[in-house]
Every structure is written in C-alpha cells, then in structure tokens.
Short mmCIF file of N, CA and C in Angstrom, two decimals:
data_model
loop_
_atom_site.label_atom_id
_atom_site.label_comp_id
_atom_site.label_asym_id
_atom_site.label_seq_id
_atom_site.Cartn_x
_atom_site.Cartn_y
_atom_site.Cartn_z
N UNK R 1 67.39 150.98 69.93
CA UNK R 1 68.11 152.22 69.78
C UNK R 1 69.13 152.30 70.91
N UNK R 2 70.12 152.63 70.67
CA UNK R 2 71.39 152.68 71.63
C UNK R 2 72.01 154.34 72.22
N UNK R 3 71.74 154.03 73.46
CA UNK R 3 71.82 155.34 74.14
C UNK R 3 73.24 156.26 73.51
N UNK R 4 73.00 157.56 73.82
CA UNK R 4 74.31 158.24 73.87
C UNK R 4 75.31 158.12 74.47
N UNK R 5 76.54 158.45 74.26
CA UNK R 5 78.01 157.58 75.28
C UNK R 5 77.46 159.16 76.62
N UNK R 6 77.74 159.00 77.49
CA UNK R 6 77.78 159.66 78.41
C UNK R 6 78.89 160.33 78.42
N UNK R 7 79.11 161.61 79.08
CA UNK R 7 80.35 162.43 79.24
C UNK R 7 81.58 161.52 79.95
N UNK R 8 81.31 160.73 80.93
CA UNK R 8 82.02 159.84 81.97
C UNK R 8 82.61 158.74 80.79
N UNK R 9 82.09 158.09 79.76
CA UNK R 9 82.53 157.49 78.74
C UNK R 9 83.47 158.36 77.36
N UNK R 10 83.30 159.17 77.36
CA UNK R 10 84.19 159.96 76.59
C UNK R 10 85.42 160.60 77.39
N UNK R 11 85.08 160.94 78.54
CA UNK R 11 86.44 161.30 79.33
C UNK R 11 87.46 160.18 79.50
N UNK R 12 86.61 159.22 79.68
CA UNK R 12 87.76 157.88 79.61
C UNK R 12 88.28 157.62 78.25
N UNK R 13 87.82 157.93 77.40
CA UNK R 13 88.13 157.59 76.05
C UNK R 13 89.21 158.94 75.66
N UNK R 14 88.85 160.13 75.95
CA UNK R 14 90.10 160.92 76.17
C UNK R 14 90.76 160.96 76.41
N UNK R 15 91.01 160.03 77.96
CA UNK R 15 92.22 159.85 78.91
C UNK R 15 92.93 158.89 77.96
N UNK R 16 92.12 157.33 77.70
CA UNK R 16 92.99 156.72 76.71
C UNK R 16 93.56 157.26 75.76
N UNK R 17 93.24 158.08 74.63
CA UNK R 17 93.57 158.39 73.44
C UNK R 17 95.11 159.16 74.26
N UNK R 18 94.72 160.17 74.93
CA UNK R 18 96.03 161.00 75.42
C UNK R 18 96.63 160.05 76.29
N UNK R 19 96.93 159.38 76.91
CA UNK R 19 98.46 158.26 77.70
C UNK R 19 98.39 157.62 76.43
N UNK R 20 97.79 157.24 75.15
CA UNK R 20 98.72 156.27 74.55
C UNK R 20 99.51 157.21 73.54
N UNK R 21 98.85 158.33 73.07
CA UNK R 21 99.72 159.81 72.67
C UNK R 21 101.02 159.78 73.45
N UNK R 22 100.67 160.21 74.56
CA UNK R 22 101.80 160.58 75.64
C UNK R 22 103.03 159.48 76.06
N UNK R 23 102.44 158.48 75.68
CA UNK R 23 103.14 156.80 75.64
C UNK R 23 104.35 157.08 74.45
N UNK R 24 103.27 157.11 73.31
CA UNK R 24 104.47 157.02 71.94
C UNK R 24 105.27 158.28 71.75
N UNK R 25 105.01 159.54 72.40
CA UNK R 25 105.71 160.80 72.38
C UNK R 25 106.73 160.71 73.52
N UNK R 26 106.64 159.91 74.66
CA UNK R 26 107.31 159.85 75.71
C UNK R 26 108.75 159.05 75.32
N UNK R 27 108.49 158.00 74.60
CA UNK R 27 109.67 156.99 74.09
C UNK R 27 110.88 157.54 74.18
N UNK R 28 111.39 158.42 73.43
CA UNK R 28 112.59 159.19 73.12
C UNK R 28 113.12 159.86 74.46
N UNK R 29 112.01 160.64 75.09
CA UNK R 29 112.15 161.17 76.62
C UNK R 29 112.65 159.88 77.69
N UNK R 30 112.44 158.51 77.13
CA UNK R 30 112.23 157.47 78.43
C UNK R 30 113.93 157.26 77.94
N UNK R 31 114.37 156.83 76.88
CA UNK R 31 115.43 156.17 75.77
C UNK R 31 116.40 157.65 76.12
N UNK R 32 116.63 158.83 75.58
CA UNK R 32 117.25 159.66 75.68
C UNK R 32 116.65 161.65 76.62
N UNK R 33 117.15 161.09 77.59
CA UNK R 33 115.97 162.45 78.08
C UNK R 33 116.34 163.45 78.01
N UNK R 34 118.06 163.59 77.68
CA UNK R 34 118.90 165.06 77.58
C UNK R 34 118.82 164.98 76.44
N UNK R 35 118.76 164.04 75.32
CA UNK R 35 119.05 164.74 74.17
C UNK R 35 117.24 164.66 73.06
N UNK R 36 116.87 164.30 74.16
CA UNK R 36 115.22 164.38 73.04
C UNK R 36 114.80 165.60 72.94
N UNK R 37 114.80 166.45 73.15
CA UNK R 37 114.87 168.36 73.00
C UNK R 37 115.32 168.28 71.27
N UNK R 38 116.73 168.39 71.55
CA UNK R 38 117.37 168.52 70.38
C UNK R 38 117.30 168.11 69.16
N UNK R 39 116.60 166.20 69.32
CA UNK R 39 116.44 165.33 68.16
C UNK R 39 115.03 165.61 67.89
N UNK R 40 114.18 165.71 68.43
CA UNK R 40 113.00 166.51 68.10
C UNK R 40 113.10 167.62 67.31
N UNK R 41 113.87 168.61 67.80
CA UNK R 41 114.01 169.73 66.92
C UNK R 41 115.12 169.52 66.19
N UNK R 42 115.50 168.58 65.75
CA UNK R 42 116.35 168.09 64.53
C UNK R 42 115.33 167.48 63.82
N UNK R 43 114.66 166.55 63.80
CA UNK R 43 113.68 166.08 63.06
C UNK R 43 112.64 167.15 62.55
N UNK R 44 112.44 167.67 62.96
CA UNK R 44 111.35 168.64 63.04
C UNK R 44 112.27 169.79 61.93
N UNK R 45 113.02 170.58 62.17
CA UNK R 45 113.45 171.31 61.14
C UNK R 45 114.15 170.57 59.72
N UNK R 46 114.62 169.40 59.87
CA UNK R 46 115.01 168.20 58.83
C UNK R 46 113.91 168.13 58.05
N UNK R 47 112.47 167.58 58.37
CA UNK R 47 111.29 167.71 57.98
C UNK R 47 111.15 169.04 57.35
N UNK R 48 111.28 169.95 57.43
CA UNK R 48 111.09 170.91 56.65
C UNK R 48 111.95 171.80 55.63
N UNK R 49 113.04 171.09 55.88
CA UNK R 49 114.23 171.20 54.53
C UNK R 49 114.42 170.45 53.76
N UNK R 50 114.51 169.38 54.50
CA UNK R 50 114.60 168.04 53.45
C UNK R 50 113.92 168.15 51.61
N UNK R 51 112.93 168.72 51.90
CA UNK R 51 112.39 168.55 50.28
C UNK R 51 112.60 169.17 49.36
N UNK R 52 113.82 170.32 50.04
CA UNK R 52 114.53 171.21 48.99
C UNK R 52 115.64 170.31 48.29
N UNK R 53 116.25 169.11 48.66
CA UNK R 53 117.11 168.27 48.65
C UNK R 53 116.54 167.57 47.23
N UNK R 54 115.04 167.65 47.11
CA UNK R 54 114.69 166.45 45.85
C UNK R 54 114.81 167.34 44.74
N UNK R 55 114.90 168.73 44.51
CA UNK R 55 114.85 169.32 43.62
C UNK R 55 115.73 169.17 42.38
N UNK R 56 117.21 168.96 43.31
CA UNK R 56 118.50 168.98 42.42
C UNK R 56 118.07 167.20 41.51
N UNK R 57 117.72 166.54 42.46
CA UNK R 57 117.90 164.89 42.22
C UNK R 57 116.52 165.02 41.32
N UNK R 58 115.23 165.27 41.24
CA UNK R 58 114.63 165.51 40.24
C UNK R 58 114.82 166.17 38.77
N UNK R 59 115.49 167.27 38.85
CA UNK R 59 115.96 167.81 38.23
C UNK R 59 117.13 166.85 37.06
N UNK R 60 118.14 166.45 38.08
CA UNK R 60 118.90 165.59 36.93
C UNK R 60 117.86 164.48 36.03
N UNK R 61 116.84 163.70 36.64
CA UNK R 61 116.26 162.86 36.35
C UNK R 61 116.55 161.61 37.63
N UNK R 62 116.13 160.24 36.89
CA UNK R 62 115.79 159.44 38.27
C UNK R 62 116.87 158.50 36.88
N UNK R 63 117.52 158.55 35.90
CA UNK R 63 117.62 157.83 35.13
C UNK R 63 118.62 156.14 35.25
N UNK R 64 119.32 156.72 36.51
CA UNK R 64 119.98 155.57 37.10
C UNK R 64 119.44 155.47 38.40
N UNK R 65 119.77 154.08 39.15
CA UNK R 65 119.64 153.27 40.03
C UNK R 65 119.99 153.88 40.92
N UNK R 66 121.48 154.50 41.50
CA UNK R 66 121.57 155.74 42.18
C UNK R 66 120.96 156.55 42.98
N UNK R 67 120.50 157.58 41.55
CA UNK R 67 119.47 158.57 41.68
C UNK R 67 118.28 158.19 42.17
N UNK R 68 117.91 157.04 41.66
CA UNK R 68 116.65 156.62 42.12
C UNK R 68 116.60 156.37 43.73
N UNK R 69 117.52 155.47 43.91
CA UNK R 69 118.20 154.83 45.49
C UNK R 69 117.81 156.46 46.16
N UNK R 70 118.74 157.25 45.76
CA UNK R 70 118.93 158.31 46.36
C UNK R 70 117.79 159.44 46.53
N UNK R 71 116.73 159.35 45.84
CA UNK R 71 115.71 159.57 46.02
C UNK R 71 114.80 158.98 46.97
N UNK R 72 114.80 157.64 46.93
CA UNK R 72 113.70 157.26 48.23
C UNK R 72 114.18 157.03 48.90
N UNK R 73 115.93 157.49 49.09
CA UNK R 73 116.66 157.60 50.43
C UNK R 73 115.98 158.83 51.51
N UNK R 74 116.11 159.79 50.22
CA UNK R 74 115.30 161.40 50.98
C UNK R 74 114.20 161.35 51.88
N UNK R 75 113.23 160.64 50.71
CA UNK R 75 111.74 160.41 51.41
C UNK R 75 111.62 159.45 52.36
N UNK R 76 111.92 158.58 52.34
CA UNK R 76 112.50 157.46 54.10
C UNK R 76 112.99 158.72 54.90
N UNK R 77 114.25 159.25 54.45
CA UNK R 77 115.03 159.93 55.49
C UNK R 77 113.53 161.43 55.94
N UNK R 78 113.01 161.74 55.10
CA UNK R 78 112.21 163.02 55.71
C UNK R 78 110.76 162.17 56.36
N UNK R 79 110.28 161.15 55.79
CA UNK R 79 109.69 160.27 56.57
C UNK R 79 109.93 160.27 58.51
N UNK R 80 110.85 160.03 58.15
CA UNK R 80 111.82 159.47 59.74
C UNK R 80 111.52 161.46 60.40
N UNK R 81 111.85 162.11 59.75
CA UNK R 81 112.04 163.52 60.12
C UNK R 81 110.89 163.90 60.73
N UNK R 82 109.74 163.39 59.85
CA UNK R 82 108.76 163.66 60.33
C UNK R 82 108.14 163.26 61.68
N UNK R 83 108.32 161.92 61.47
CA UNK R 83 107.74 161.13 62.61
C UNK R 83 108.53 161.63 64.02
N UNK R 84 109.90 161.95 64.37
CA UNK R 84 110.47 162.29 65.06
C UNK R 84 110.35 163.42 65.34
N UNK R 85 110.12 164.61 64.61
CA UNK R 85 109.60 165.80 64.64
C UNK R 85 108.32 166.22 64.91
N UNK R 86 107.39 165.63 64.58
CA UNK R 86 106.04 165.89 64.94
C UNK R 86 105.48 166.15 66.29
N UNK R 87 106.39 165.85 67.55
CA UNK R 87 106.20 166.58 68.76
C UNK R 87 106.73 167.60 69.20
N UNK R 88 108.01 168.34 68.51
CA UNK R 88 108.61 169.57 68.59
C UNK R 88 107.60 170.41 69.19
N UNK R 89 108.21 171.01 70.14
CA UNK R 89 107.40 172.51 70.96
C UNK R 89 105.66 171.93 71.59
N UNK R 90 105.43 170.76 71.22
CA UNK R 90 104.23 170.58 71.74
C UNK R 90 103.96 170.32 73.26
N UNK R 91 105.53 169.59 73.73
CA UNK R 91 105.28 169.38 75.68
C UNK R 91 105.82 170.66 76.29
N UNK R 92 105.89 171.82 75.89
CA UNK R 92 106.56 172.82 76.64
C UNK R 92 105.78 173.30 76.82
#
C-alpha cells in the first residue's frame, strides 16, 4: 500500500504546475511587454465576438470552397483569440 503524498509533495507540485502556467502566460510579457495588455485584451474580447461572424457565413451555406475556407478561417482565427485571451485580467 502506498503512502499519502505529503503536503511538502503537493506544494511542490503546485509550485510546478504554477511557473510552468506563469512560463506559458509570461511569453507575450517576455516577447512584447508594452503591448501584451492590449493583445490580451484583443484576444480576449475577439474571442467573444468572433462567433457572431459565423452566423452570416452559415446562414448563406458552406456551398463553395470560399465559404467553407472562410469558415475555418473564423474558427482558427477565434481559436488563436482564445488562446491569447485566456489570461486577460488574470495578472492584475
């Protein structure tokens, strides 16, 4: 039978989980540090408009190549929104 992790083993495992968090959220801050504010909260509100954008392009249909293109242009592009957005307001 294998003991319980100890508190001293989970704090380290906390610490890891948060610096490699803080690692991949930091990127943009390391790469652009005046303007990662802004592209954060560009991604971040992009992410949440963006899917009003598929309505019209659903609506016509997907029936050409185009439309279609232009459809999983959206979802890449709100993809990206997301991922870039998903730290908005969280380091302040």
């Amino acid at each position: 039978m294998s003991n319980p992790p100890s508190a001293h083993d989970q704090d380290a495992t906390a610490r890891e989980t948060a610096d490699g968090q803080e690692n991949v959220d930091g990127a943009l801050e390391t790469v652009a540090p005046t303007l990662a504010g802004p592209i954060r909260m560009a991604g971040f509100w992009g992410a949440i408009a963006l899917p009003i954008l598929y309505l019209p392009v659903l609506a016509n249909g997907l029936s050409t190549s185009f439309e279609a293109g232009l459809f999983l242009g959206l979802i890449l592009l709100n993809l990206v929104a997301l991922y870039v957005g998903h730290a908005h307001h969280r380091r302040q």
